[in-house]
Amino acid sequence: MDEYEELLGMEDDFEQQFADELEVMAQMDDDFRKRGPQRPQEDISDIEHLLGDQPVTPKAKRQKQDAGVVKRLFDPSQTQEVTAPSQSDDITPPSSPEQYEPSRPFRSTQAVLDISGFAAIPESPWRPAPATASLQVLKRPPLEGDYISVTDSSGSRVYLRQKEDTGPKVVDPRTVRNSQGGLGLLAVPVEVLREQEAEKRHQQVMEESQRLTELLANGVDEVLVEPDSREGEANNNDEEEEGHRSRLWVDRYSPQHYTELLSDDFTNRCLLKWLKLWDTVVFGRERKSRPPQPDRQAANQNSSKPNQANQNANRFKSKSQLTEELLEAELDQYKRPKFKVALLSGPPGLGKTTLAHVIAKHAGYNVVEINASDDRSAEVFQKRIDTATQMKSVLAADQRPNCLIIDEIDGAPVAAINILLATLNRKDGQGGEAGTEAMKKKKKKESILLRPIICICNDLYVPALRPLRQQAFLLAFPQTQPSRLAQRLAEISRRQGMKADTGTLMALCEKTDNDIRSCINTLQFLHGRGQRQVDAKMVQSVSVGQKDQNKGLFHLWQEIFQLPRMKRKRVGEGFEEGAGAGGGAQRFQNILHLASSSGDYEKVAQGLYDNFLSMRVRDPNLHSVCEALDWLSFSDKLNQVMLHGQNFSLLRYSPFLSVTFHFLFAHTHVPRINYPHSQHEASSRLHSSKNALSTMLADIPACVRSRLSELSLTVDILTLLLDIICPKLRPVNPQLFSSREKQQMRELIDTMLAYNLSYRQDRTPEGQYTYVLEPRVEEVVRFPGLPPRRQLTYQAKQTISREMEQEKMRRAEQLMLLRNPAKEEPKQSAQPKPAGNHLNHQQRLENIVRQTTVETRPEVDFFGRAVAPKPQRPQPTSDSGEKSTELAMGKAVGNSDVWFRFNEGMSNAVRRNVYIRELL
Amino acid sequence: MSLWVDKYRPTSLGKLDYHKDQAAQLKNLVQCGDFPHLLVYGPSGAGKKTRIMCVLRELYGAGVEKLRIEHQTIVAPSKKKIEINTIASNYHLEVNPSDAGNQDRVVIQELIKTVAQSQQIQSSTQREFKVVLLTEVDRLTKDAQHALRRTMEKYMATCRLILCCNSTSKVIGPIRSRCLAIRVPLPSTEEVCNVLTTVCKKEGLLLPPELAKQICEKSGRNLRKALLMCEACRVQQYPFSADQDVPETDWEVYLRETANAIVSQQSPQRLLEVRARLYELLTHCIPPEVIMKGLVTELLSNCDGQLKTEVAHMAAYYEHRLQLGSKAIYHLEAFTAKFMAIYKKFMEDGLDAMMF
């Protein structure tokens, strides 16, 4: 903290000095200032650390090499330095840029917590630089003075004398790639000057020794054989060379400064601003205490916000109010920002990880990274989060607070993400405690999160990330601007001695979809093949730049149905013509690549199927349509075989469907693609039909059910059945039906009951009442556009419905009587005995009841079980007569509490006999 | 029980109306005591199920007609629960295993095992075996059919299988060879007319023979359909007239219109319309094979004699693919497009020939 306070003081001085500088400048200066005082301290401590650890190797060592290699070497750092440049070009920058380039000191490798302790050392510009070698080549080590040993690939070793360089010290701002322009305006700090000087000298040594090495190699061995074939002595050198060569340009030229970032400025600023919000809690800085600078600050910004963010705010406010509002949110009770986590998302190769690293360093944090290559099981994850957020390194001089970067979080298991969430939402035991106080209680396991966490993912919408999305400050990465990317590529290729014009580089950008990493890798690949001249044709022909990327389905369909714009050539019929021409083959490859990288073949096929008929392709003979459908059915068959036999080796043939469609239907017009809904729609409708059928089948009595199947129902029965249950009924009261009509009605109701159909009263949205058939099988059998079938009138349906209800009750009653006649008997015979508590009507009707119970005493078999009599349906028209009526009445009275008696002869109205069973 | 189909269904082998010699053979089979596994097949509406129920009645007496529906839950090895409805009497068990979808193998094995493991106590008075009746065997997965092979032999002592299907082509050879195959062909036109007349007579109605013939034609000798049509005619208009129009099933009408649309114009736009109609048919639970068959029949009746062989050939080809694949609409549409192409070329050639 002390160190930091010191820093702050300097920062303030600086800002007073250069108050009118551009803010971006200020950021960079900030960066430099921060490093300035830190460097010596860091360096010394690291060397001390090393000395304690490994006294034999006092010089700097690259992180990539492990200790074993180091020990075996005579003078590792120098040997490495001399031999390494043999692979690079004449005017290239220093071969080991992490050591001598001023832009290197905060390399990502170094910034990561490194247990070995090797990482922190690299820069040592004030260390006596190796002298320029004399031109004389010695066969054995010189007796006095420093020397450099050089070993060529054949294993012969020579020695170069070192001399003190006393040349004039020239400041060459161009060699300091990253500080050009910006520093020209400033007073150059002396450290920078020394760095530059050291680098320049080093470069000279490099060039000299490299030339010598080449000379030697040519002299000793004409043919440069592969290093691996050499004998054991050379192995060490080979390894180093290999290690050096394998340094990717991507790493070598990765940006070290905020201003060098290629990604979108707005995104960068947002992230920076978010990170600055943490300053209050992490560094304990109260921004209020700082002298405000009224001339540059907008009126609406309160001074409690971080200074950097304040400056930035002017600019991006116009761009996105929303993000700003997010960032302007109040700090919580622990003075943390509202969002504890920033979640960066975007396609690969846009520089998300780089941005996170650069900004974290810029804001004064020590970066701790967890990525997919680490173990991310729940326990380990918990441990690492706790370690990173609650501790800080004690041994290293670098006492900056940690900033946790969780890379590739979309691949992390759900459990790990839940742990992260739990960490975020952890509440401190003492609620109102200030953040700084809580920090002191580090021993306590359950302390609140006080360090920023940056998460990085490619796919924001992975299900596992859903809970995190709600709590995170979301930042989506837009595409890198091709112009900026091309500019950077031009710079790199210039430094590597490759000739490439802007058009070529733009083509490269386009080909890789502005993927920075892929562009640089392609360049390096071409360089590694020995090509110094890159032109557009070569860029088109290499396939390395393309990555296995996942584009949207719509994009794929669009590509398939649209001819590429450049080539106006009309391709109609098929492969013969297409494959012959270069364009055809390329299109073939292109579509194949796109289709196979999309992966979701079934969806792609559906989209093709739904859209191909609406394409504007002249096809009078329907040949291409036929072919397309043949291909579709082929792919369907393929799919079936694949899924059924688990034979996934056939999967590779699936993308050819898309290629076929491209050659059959591609057109210069922009196609209108609709999302394929048809299959889903069809399957959901099929499902609802099946549901209706199965509801109908479920309650059909067994004797009918055994003759039915779903198939016969839909194909044969249902339509006709619906006709049959719509007979012509006279619109009169069913009481007035003739016996024939009554018979018909009875049959109708029987049928409907047997097939589990009924009418249900329903209200239409207009407020009218209708009767609908339940279950809704009508929808299953009726087709649109056909003449409507005859429907019953509302009254008829009402009548039927009522009759059905009665019939159902009758049957239920019958069934009940059939089931428990034996039980009722003792109850009823027992009833007359306690005479006191007889109900009125029971007393009166006692006679009838008794009479009927005697009559309906059921037949009982030997075991006392009731023998089921034949089910006797009440037959209204038949001559069942008075007796059975009375019998039914008696039962009804006996079974229910409700009864009623009709007093005859009291009215002058038309008299009718009304039976209980008709009322029921 | 008041549809004529149900009401007048014969319940014993002796009362069957047609294929009487086959009925006699079945009777002999039951009586000689050594009852084999049966594989009953034939087109729908020919009376397979009726015949099977008659055989069962012959075997066990009237007790088989007391049916109950049982809901069974079977747990697959993957802990997935499968719900299935079975229809059972004391003597037999009827299952439609295709209800269980892909898990039908488990269902079959479990059900047969439970039935077969219970032995009859009084074997002297009863048959010593129970019957498991599997319907729609042609929709069983291959997996289930292979599982059936061993089960059939293993439980031969206590259990007989009666398999019922439309076509044996989807039943694997080993099963076919383990069963006595019984084909139930469609009744002839006269037989259908006879049945219709008898039923009408029992109902107290008078059916003109012309109408009977017309119904028979429209129903395609499918007796179930014929009876339903006859009853629908009765509902429409009672005193029957000879030239009364017979109600048809909607999907057939719809399919015919689709075929007409195909013949009247051949273009991608029309194909798109046809696709919508085919989807409509499929979503109304009409099996794709039935659609294909109906389509071919309609198209063949509409096109020129020269084309007929080619069209039939194409139909066979695409129906085969349809069986192999899983997305019926592709194959149906492929056939439609092919027909359009052939038909269009033929018509244009014809026009050219007329002009010169």
PDB file of N, CA and C in Angstrom, chain A residues 342-367:
ATOM      1  N   ALA A 342     -17.252  -9.035 -14.033  1.00  0.00           N
ATOM      2  CA  ALA A 342     -17.446  -8.610 -15.413  1.00  0.00           C
ATOM      3  C   ALA A 342     -17.395  -9.854 -16.284  1.00  0.00           C
ATOM      4  N   LEU A 343     -18.306  -9.943 -17.216  1.00  0.00           N
ATOM      5  CA  LEU A 343     -18.338 -11.115 -18.084  1.00  0.00           C
ATOM      6  C   LEU A 343     -18.123 -10.650 -19.519  1.00  0.00           C
ATOM      7  N   LEU A 344     -16.961 -10.962 -20.046  1.00  0.00           N
ATOM      8  CA  LEU A 344     -16.656 -10.598 -21.431  1.00  0.00           C
ATOM      9  C   LEU A 344     -17.076 -11.743 -22.330  1.00  0.00           C
ATOM     10  N   SER A 345     -17.731 -11.415 -23.410  1.00  0.00           N
ATOM     11  CA  SER A 345     -18.118 -12.488 -24.312  1.00  0.00           C
ATOM     12  C   SER A 345     -17.857 -12.073 -25.742  1.00  0.00           C
ATOM     13  N   GLY A 346     -17.564 -13.018 -26.564  1.00  0.00           N
ATOM     14  CA  GLY A 346     -17.329 -12.731 -27.964  1.00  0.00           C
ATOM     15  C   GLY A 346     -16.625 -13.894 -28.628  1.00  0.00           C
ATOM     16  N   PRO A 347     -16.650 -13.918 -29.959  1.00  0.00           N
ATOM     17  CA  PRO A 347     -15.988 -15.004 -30.674  1.00  0.00           C
ATOM     18  C   PRO A 347     -14.492 -15.025 -30.409  1.00  0.00           C
ATOM     19  N   PRO A 348     -13.873 -16.163 -30.665  1.00  0.00           N
ATOM     20  CA  PRO A 348     -12.459 -16.273 -30.352  1.00  0.00           C
ATOM     21  C   PRO A 348     -11.607 -15.339 -31.207  1.00  0.00           C
ATOM     22  N   GLY A 349     -10.491 -14.970 -30.665  1.00  0.00           N
ATOM     23  CA  GLY A 349      -9.503 -14.224 -31.435  1.00  0.00           C
ATOM     24  C   GLY A 349      -9.750 -12.739 -31.500  1.00  0.00           C
ATOM     25  N   LEU A 350     -10.576 -12.193 -30.644  1.00  0.00           N
ATOM     26  CA  LEU A 350     -10.789 -10.753 -30.673  1.00  0.00           C
ATOM     27  C   LEU A 350      -9.965 -10.038 -29.609  1.00  0.00           C
ATOM     28  N   GLY A 351      -9.295 -10.798 -28.784  1.00  0.00           N
ATOM     29  CA  GLY A 351      -8.438 -10.158 -27.796  1.00  0.00           C
ATOM     30  C   GLY A 351      -9.099  -9.945 -26.459  1.00  0.00           C
ATOM     31  N   LYS A 352      -9.992 -10.831 -26.086  1.00  0.00           N
ATOM     32  CA  LYS A 352     -10.661 -10.662 -24.803  1.00  0.00           C
ATOM     33  C   LYS A 352      -9.690 -10.870 -23.653  1.00  0.00           C
ATOM     34  N   THR A 353      -8.950 -11.988 -23.747  1.00  0.00           N
ATOM     35  CA  THR A 353      -8.021 -12.300 -22.670  1.00  0.00           C
ATOM     36  C   THR A 353      -6.958 -11.212 -22.568  1.00  0.00           C
ATOM     37  N   THR A 354      -6.455 -10.792 -23.697  1.00  0.00           N
ATOM     38  CA  THR A 354      -5.444  -9.739 -23.706  1.00  0.00           C
ATOM     39  C   THR A 354      -5.993  -8.483 -23.043  1.00  0.00           C
ATOM     40  N   LEU A 355      -7.177  -8.134 -23.419  1.00  0.00           N
ATOM     41  CA  LEU A 355      -7.783  -6.929 -22.847  1.00  0.00           C
ATOM     42  C   LEU A 355      -7.862  -7.035 -21.329  1.00  0.00           C
ATOM     43  N   ALA A 356      -8.329  -8.186 -20.869  1.00  0.00           N
ATOM     44  CA  ALA A 356      -8.484  -8.351 -19.425  1.00  0.00           C
ATOM     45  C   ALA A 356      -7.138  -8.210 -18.726  1.00  0.00           C
ATOM     46  N   HIS A 357      -6.135  -8.837 -19.293  1.00  0.00           N
ATOM     47  CA  HIS A 357      -4.819  -8.776 -18.683  1.00  0.00           C
ATOM     48  C   HIS A 357      -4.288  -7.349 -18.675  1.00  0.00           C
ATOM     49  N   VAL A 358      -4.363  -6.715 -19.819  1.00  0.00           N
ATOM     50  CA  VAL A 358      -3.793  -5.380 -19.939  1.00  0.00           C
ATOM     51  C   VAL A 358      -4.489  -4.425 -18.984  1.00  0.00           C
ATOM     52  N   ILE A 359      -5.775  -4.517 -18.942  1.00  0.00           N
ATOM     53  CA  ILE A 359      -6.509  -3.561 -18.115  1.00  0.00           C
ATOM     54  C   ILE A 359      -6.281  -3.823 -16.636  1.00  0.00           C
ATOM     55  N   ALA A 360      -6.206  -5.097 -16.272  1.00  0.00           N
ATOM     56  CA  ALA A 360      -5.975  -5.406 -14.869  1.00  0.00           C
ATOM     57  C   ALA A 360      -4.611  -4.866 -14.434  1.00  0.00           C
ATOM     58  N   LYS A 361      -3.652  -5.035 -15.313  1.00  0.00           N
ATOM     59  CA  LYS A 361      -2.335  -4.513 -14.972  1.00  0.00           C
ATOM     60  C   LYS A 361      -2.368  -2.989 -14.926  1.00  0.00           C
ATOM     61  N   HIS A 362      -3.058  -2.458 -15.863  1.00  0.00           N
ATOM     62  CA  HIS A 362      -3.158  -1.022 -15.969  1.00  0.00           C
ATOM     63  C   HIS A 362      -3.750  -0.417 -14.695  1.00  0.00           C
ATOM     64  N   ALA A 363      -4.709  -1.127 -14.133  1.00  0.00           N
ATOM     65  CA  ALA A 363      -5.358  -0.613 -12.939  1.00  0.00           C
ATOM     66  C   ALA A 363      -4.603  -0.989 -11.682  1.00  0.00           C
ATOM     67  N   GLY A 364      -3.460  -1.621 -11.846  1.00  0.00           N
ATOM     68  CA  GLY A 364      -2.623  -1.869 -10.689  1.00  0.00           C
ATOM     69  C   GLY A 364      -2.894  -3.177  -9.978  1.00  0.00           C
ATOM     70  N   TYR A 365      -3.296  -4.153 -10.730  1.00  0.00           N
ATOM     71  CA  TYR A 365      -3.565  -5.441 -10.101  1.00  0.00           C
ATOM     72  C   TYR A 365      -2.534  -6.462 -10.530  1.00  0.00           C
ATOM     73  N   ASN A 366      -2.441  -7.471  -9.720  1.00  0.00           N
ATOM     74  CA  ASN A 366      -1.667  -8.634 -10.101  1.00  0.00           C
ATOM     75  C   ASN A 366      -2.648  -9.657 -10.654  1.00  0.00           C
ATOM     76  N   VAL A 367      -2.369 -10.159 -11.839  1.00  0.00           N
ATOM     77  CA  VAL A 367      -3.372 -10.986 -12.499  1.00  0.00           C
ATOM     78  C   VAL A 367      -3.218 -12.437 -12.109  1.00  0.00           C
TER      79      VAL A 367
END
